[in-house]
Short mmCIF file of C-alpha atoms and ligand atoms in Angstrom, two decimals:
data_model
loop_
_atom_site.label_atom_id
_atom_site.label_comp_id
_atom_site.label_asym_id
_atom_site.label_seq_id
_atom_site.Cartn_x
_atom_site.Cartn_y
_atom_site.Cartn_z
CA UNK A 10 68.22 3.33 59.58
CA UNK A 11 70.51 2.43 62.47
CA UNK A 12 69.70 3.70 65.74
CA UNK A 13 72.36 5.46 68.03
CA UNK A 14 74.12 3.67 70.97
CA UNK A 15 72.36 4.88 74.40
CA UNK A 16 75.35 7.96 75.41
CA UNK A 17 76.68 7.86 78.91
CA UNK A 18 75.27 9.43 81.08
CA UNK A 19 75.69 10.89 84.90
CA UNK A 20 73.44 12.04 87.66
CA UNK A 21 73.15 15.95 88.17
CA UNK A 22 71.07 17.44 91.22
CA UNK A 23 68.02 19.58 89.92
CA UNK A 24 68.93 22.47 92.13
CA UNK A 25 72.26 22.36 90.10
CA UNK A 26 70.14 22.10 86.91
CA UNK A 27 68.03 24.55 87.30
CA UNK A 28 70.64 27.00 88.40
CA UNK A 29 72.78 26.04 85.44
CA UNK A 30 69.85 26.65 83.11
CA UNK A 31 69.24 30.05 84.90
CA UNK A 32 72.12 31.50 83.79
CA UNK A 33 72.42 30.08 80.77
CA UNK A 34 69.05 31.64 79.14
CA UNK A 35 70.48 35.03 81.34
CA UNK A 36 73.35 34.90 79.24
CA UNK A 37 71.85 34.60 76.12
CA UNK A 38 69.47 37.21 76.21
CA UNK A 39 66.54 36.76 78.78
CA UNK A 40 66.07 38.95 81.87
CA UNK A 41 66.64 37.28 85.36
CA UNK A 42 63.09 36.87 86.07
CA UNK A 43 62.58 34.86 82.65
CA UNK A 44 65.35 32.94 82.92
CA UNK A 45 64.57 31.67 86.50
CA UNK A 46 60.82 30.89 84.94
CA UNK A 47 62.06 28.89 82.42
CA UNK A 48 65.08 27.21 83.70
CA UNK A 49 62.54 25.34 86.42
CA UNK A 50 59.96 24.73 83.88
CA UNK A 51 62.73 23.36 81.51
CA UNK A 52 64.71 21.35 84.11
CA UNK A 53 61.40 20.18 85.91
CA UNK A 54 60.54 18.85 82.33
CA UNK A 55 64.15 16.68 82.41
CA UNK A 56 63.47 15.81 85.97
CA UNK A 57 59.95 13.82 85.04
CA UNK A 58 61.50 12.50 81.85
CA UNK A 59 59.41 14.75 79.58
CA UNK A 60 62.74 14.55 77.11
CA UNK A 61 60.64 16.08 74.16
CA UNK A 62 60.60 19.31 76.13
CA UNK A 63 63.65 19.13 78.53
CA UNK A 64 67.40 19.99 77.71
CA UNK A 65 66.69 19.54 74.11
CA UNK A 66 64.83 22.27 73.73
CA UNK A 67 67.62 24.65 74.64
CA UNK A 68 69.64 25.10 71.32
CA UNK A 69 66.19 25.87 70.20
CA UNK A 70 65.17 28.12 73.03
CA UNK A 71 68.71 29.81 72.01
CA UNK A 72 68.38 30.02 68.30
CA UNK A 73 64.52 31.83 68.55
CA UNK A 74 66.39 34.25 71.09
CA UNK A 75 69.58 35.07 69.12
CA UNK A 76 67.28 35.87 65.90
CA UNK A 77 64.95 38.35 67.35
CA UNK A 78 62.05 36.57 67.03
CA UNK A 79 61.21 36.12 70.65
CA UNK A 80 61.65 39.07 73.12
CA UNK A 81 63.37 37.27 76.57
CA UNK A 82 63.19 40.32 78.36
CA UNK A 83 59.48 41.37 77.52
CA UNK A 84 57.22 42.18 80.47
CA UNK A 85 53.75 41.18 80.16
CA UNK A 86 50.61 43.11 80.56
CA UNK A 87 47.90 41.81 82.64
CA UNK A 88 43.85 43.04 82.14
CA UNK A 89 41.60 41.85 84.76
CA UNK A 90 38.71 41.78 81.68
CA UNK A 91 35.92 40.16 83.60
CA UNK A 92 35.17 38.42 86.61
CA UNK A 93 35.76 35.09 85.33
CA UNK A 94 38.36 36.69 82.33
CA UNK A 95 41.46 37.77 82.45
CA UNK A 96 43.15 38.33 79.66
CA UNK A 97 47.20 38.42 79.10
CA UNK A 98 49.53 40.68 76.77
CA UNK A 99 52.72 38.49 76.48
CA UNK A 100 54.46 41.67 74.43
CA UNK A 101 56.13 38.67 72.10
CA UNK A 102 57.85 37.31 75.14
CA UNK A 103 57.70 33.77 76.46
CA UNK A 104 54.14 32.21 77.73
CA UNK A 105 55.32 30.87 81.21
CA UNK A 106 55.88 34.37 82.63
CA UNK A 107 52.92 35.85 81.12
CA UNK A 108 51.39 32.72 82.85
CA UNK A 109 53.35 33.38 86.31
CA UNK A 110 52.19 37.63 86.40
CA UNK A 111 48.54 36.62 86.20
CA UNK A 112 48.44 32.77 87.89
CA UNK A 113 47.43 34.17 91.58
CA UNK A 114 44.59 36.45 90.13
CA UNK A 115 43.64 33.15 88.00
CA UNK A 116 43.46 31.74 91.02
CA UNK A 117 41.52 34.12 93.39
CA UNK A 118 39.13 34.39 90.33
CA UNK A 119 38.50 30.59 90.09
CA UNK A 120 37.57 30.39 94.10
CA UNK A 121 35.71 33.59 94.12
CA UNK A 122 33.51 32.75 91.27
CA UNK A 123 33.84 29.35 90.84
CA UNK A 124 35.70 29.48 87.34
CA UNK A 125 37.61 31.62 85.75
CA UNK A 126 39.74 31.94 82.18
CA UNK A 127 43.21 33.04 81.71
CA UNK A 128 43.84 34.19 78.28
CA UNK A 129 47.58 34.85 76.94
CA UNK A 130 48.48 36.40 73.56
CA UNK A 131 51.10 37.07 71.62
CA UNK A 132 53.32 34.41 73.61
CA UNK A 133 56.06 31.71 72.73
CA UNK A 134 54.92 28.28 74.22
CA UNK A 135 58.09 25.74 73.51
CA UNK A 136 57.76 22.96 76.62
CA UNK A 137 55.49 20.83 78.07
CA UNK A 138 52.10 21.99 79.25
CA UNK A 139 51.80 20.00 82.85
CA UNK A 140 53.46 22.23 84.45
CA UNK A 141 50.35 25.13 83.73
CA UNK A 142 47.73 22.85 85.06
CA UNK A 143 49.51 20.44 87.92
CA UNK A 144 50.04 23.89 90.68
CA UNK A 145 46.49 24.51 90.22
CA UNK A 146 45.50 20.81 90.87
CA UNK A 147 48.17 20.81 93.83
CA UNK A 148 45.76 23.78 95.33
CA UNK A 149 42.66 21.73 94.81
CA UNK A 150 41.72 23.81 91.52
CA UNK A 151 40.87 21.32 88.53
CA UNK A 152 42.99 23.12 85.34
CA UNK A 153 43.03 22.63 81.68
CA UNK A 154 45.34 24.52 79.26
CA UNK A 155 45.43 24.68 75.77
CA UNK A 156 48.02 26.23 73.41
CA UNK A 157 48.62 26.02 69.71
CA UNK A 158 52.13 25.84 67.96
CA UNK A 159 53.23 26.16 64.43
CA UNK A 160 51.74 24.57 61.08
CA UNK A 161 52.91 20.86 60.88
CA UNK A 162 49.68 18.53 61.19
CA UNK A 163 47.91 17.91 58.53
CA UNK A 164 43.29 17.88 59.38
CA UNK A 165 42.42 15.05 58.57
CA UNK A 166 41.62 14.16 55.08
CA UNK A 167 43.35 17.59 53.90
CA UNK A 168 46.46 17.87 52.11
CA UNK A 169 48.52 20.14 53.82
CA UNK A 170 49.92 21.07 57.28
CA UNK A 171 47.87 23.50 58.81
CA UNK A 172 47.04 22.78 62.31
CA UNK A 173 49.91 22.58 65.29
CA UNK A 174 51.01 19.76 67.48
CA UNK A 175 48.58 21.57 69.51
CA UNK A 176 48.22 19.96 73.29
CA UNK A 177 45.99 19.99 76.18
CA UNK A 178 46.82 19.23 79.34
CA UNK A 179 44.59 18.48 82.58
CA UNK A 180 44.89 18.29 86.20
CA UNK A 181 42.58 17.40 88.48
CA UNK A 182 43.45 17.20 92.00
CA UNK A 183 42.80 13.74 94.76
CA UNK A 184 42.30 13.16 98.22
CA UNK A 185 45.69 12.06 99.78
CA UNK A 186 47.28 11.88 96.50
CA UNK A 187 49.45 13.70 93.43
CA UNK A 188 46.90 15.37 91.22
CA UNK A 189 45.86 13.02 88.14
CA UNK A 190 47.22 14.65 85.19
CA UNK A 191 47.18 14.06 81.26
CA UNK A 192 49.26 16.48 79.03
CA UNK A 193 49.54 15.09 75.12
CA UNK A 194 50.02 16.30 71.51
CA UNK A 195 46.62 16.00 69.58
CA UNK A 196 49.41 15.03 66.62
CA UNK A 197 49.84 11.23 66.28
CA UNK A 198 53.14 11.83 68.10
CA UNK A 199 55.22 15.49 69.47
CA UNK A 200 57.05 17.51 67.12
CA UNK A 201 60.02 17.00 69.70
CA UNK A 202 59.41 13.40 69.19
CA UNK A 203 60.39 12.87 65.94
CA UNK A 204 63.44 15.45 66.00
CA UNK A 205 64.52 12.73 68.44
CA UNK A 206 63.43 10.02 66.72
CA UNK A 207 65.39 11.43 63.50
CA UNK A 208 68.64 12.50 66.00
CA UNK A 209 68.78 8.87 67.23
CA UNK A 210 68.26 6.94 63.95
CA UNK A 211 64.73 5.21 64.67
CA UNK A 212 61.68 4.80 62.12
CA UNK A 213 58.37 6.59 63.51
CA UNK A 214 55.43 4.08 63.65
CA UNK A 215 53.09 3.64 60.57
CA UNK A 216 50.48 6.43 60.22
CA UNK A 217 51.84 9.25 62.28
CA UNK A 218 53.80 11.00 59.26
CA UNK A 219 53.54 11.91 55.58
CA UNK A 220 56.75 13.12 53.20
CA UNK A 221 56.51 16.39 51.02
CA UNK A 222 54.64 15.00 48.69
CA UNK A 223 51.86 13.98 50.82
CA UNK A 224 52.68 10.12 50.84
CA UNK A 225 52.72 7.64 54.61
CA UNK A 226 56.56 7.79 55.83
CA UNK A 227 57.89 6.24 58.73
CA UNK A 228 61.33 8.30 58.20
CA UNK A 229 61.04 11.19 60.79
CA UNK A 230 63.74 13.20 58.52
CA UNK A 231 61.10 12.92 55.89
CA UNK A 232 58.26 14.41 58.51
CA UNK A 233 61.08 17.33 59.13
CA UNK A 234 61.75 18.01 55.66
CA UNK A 235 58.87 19.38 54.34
CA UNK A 236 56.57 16.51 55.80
CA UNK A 237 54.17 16.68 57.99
CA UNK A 238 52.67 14.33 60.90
CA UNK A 239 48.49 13.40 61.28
CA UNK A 240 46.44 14.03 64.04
CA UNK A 241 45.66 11.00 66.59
CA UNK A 242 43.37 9.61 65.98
CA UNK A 243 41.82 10.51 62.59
CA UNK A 244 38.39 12.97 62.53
CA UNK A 245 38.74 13.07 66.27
CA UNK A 246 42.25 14.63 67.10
CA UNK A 247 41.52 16.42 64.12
CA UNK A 248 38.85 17.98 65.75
CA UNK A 249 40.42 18.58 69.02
CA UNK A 250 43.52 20.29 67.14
CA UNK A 251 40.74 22.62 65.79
CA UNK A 252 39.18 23.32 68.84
CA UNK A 253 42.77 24.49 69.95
CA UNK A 254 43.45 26.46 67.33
CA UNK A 255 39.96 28.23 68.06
CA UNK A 256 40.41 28.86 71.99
CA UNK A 257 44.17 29.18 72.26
CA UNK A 258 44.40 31.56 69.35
CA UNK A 259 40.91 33.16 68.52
CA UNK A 260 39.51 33.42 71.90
CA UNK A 261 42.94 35.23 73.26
CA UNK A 262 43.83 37.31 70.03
CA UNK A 263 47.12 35.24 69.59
CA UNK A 264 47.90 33.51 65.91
CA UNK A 265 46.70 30.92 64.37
CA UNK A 266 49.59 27.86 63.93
CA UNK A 267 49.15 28.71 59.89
CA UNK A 268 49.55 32.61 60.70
CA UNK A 269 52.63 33.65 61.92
CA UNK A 270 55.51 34.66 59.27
CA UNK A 271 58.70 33.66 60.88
CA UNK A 272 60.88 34.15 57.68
CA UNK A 273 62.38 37.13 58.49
CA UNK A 274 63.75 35.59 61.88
CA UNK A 275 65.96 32.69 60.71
CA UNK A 276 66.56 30.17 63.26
CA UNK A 277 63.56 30.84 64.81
CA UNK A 278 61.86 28.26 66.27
CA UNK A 279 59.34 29.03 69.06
CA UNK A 280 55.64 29.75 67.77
CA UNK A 281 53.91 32.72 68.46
CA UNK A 282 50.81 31.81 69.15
CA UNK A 283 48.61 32.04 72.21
CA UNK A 284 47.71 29.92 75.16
CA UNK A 285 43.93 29.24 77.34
CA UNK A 286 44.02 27.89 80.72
CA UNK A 287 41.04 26.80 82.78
CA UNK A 288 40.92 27.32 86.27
CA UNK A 289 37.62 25.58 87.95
CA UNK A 290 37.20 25.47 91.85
CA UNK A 291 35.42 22.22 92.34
CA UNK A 292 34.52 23.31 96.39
CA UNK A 293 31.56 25.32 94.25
CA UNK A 294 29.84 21.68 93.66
CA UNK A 295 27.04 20.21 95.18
CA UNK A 296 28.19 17.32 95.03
CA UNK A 297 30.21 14.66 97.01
CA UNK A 298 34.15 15.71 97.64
CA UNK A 299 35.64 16.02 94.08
CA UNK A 300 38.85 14.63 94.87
CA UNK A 301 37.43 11.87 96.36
CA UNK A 302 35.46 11.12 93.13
CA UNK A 303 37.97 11.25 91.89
CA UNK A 304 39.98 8.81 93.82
CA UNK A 305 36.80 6.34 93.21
CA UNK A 306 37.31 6.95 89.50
CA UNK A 307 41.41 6.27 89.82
CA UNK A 308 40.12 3.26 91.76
CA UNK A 309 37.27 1.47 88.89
CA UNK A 310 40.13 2.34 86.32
CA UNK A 311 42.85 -0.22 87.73
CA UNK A 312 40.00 -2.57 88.79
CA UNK A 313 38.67 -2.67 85.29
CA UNK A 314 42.58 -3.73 84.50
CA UNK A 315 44.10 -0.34 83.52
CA UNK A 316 47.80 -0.62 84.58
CA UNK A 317 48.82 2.69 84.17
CA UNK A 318 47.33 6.10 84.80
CA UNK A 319 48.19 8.78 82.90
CA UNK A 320 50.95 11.29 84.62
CA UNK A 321 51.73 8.13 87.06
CA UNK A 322 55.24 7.36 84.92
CA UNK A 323 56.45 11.09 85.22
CA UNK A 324 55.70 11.05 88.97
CA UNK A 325 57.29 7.74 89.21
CA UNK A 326 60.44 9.54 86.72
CA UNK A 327 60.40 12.40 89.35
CA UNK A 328 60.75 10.54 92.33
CA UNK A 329 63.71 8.52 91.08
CA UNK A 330 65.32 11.69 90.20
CA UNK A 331 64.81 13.82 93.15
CA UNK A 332 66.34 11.10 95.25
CA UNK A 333 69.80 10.23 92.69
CA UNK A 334 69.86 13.30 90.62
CA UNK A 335 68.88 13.58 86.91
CA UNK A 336 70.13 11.62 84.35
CA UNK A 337 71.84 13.76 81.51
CA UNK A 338 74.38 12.69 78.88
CA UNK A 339 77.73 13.68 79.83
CA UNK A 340 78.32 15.51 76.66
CA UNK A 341 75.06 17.58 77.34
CA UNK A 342 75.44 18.34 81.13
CA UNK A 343 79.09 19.43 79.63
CA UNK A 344 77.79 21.62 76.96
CA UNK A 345 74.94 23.06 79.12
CA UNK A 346 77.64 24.17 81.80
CA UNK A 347 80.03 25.71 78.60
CA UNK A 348 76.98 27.92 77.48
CA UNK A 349 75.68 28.78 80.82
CA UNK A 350 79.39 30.21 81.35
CA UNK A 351 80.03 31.40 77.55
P1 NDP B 419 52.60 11.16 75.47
O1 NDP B 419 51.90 10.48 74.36
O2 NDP B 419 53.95 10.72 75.83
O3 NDP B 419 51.73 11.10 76.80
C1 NDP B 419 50.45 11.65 76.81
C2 NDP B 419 49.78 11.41 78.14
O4 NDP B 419 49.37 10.04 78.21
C3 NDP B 419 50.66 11.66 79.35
O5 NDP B 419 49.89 12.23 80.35
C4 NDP B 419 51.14 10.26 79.73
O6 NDP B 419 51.42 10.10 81.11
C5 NDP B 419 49.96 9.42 79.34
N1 NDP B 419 50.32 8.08 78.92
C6 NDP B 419 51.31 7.72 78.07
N2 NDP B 419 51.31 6.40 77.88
C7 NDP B 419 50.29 5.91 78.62
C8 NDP B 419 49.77 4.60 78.86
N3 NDP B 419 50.31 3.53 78.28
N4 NDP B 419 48.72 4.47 79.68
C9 NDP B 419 48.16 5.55 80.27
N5 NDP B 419 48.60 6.81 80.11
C10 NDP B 419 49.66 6.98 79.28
O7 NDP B 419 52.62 12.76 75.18
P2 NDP B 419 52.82 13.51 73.80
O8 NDP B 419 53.93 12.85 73.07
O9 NDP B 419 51.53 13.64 73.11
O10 NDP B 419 53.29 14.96 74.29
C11 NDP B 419 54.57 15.08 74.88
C12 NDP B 419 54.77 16.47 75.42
O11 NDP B 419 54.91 17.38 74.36
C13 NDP B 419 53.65 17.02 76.29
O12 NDP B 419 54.21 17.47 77.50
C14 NDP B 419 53.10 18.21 75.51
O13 NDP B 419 52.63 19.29 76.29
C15 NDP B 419 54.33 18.62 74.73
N6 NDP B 419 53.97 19.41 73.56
C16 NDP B 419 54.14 20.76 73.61
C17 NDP B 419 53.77 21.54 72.53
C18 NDP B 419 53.86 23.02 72.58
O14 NDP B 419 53.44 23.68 71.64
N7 NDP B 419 54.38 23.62 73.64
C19 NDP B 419 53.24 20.95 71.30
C20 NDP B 419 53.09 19.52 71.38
C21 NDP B 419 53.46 18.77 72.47
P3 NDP B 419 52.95 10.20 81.65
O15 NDP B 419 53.24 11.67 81.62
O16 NDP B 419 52.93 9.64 83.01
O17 NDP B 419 53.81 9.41 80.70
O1 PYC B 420 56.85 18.98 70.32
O2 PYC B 420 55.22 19.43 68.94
C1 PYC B 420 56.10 19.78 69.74
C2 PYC B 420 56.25 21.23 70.03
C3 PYC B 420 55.83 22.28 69.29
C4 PYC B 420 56.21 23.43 69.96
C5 PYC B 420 56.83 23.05 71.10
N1 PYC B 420 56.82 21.70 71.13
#
């Protein structure tokens, strides 16, 4: 396997971005509000460097949407269930906007009462899951979201995919400082990772994959074509995957990753599953200034010798990109502006 040359590429503003994306997904299908939701959570995604889940995503994003599969104009239904429960009718549309009609009541829940549960059904998750959790961290919320994706993992010690890429992300929120955030795969590696590893030519590392017939691969084409990848970690991503599966689809009435029939949609490509998100208001603690423990934590980890803290590299990535612009390909900032105007 050879890999690819790195492509040339050129520095686009994210306003521009964003706006470009805008009308693209308006032109192929989504109403304005969903296509302004999803352009800044897709260029926001390219901005930090979250590739798996940034421009790439959009022939897919396009493909789900020209096949039916995915409803771009649906408008979502919002029960206020409990005190600490609300629960969200996504009407087979996209999660982020069933996410954006019920994130203040989330919110006014969580301080009132201290916690409170957002649960969204029927929804189409496709990107990266920071951006659920860091707004509620950047309010001084701590935030955890869950959602589940489509049958490709296999649990461990079983023999075929069942479970999704399934990721959790966190955000907890420091004195003085960006919110610390983790957001990963409980698969050895993203799904979006090895369509890119496979795109640019380059073996996947040993243990994340197995071929069709159920043997180790390091060939991501092999993962794709009827493949699967493992959970990180053995028994205890495994675990976590199912724990997903459990809160993002049983506790919210969306699918399972193993129970959706996408046949009759060809080209589709965004699961229909379900997503949970967490919304705790550390003020309701007795105890010393959360985000301050926090920053004490941040601190022990780098003097115990931890170089890097998780979500430090995107801010780092979003910085540099604010300031000179994101870095696209030509050939893809040129194709994004053709369909945006097609
Ligand atoms: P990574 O393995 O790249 O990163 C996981 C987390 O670990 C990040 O918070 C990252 O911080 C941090 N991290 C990475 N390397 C280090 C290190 N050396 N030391 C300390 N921290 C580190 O993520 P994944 O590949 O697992 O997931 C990629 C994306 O795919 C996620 O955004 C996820 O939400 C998305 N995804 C979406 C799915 C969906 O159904 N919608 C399904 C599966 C994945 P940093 O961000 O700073 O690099
Ligand atoms: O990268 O695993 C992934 C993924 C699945 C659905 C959206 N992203």
């Amino acid at each position: 396997m050879t890999a690819e040359a790195t492509p040339p590429c050129q520095r686009v503003a994210f306003g521009q971005l964003r706006d470009t994306l805008a009308r693209l997904f308006e032109r192929h299908g989504t109403s304005g509000e969903v296509a302004a939701i999803l352009a800044d959570n897709c260029a926001s995604a390219e901005r930090d460097g979250a590739h798996s889940h940034g421009v790439f995503r959009i022939p897919g994003y396009l493909s789900s949407l020209a096949s039916g599969w995915v409803d771009g104009r649906a408008v979502p239904e919002v029960q206020d269930s409990a005190p600490g429960f609300i629960a969200v009718d996504a009407r087979n549309g996209f999660a982020q906007p069933a996410y954006a009609a019920a994130r203040d009541l989330l919110v006014a829940k969580a301080r009132a009462n201290g916690i409170a549960l957002l649960a969204i059904r029927n929804s189409h998750h496709f990107a990266a899951l920071w951006p659920d959790v860091e707004p509620l961290a950047e309010q001084g919320l701590v935030g955890l979201a869950l959602v589940n994706s489509m049958a490709c993992v296999v649990p461990h010690g079983g023999t075929r995919p069942l479970f999704g890429t399934n990721p959790i992300a966190f955000a907890a929120p420091r004195d003085g400082h960006p919110p610390l955030v983790f957001d990963l795969a409980t698969s050895a590696m993203a799904h979006g990772d090895v369509q890119i590893a496979a795109r640019e030519g380059r073996l996947l590392p040993p243990a994340h994959g197995v071929d069709a017939a159920g043997q180790p691969t390091c060939d991501p084409r092999a993962v794709l074509d009827g493949g699967a990848l493992l959970p990180f970690g053995g028994h205890k991503g495994s675990a976590l995957s199912m724990m997903v599966e459990l809160l993002a689809a049983a506790l919210t009435g969306g699918h399972f990753s193993f129970d959706f029939d996408w046949s009759g949609h060809p080209g589709a490509q965004t699961p229909r599953t379900g997503e949970l998100i967490i919304a705790i208001d550390p003020a309701k603690s007795a105890g010393r200034s959360f985000a301050q423990r926090c920053n004490d934590l941040v601190a022990a980890m780098a003097d115990a010798g931890q170089q890097r803290q998780p979500g430090r590299q995107r801010q780092r990535q979003r910085a540099q990109s604010l300031r000179e612009g994101v870095a696209l390909p030509v050939a893809t900032w040129a194709e994004l502006q053709r369909l945006a105007a097609a």
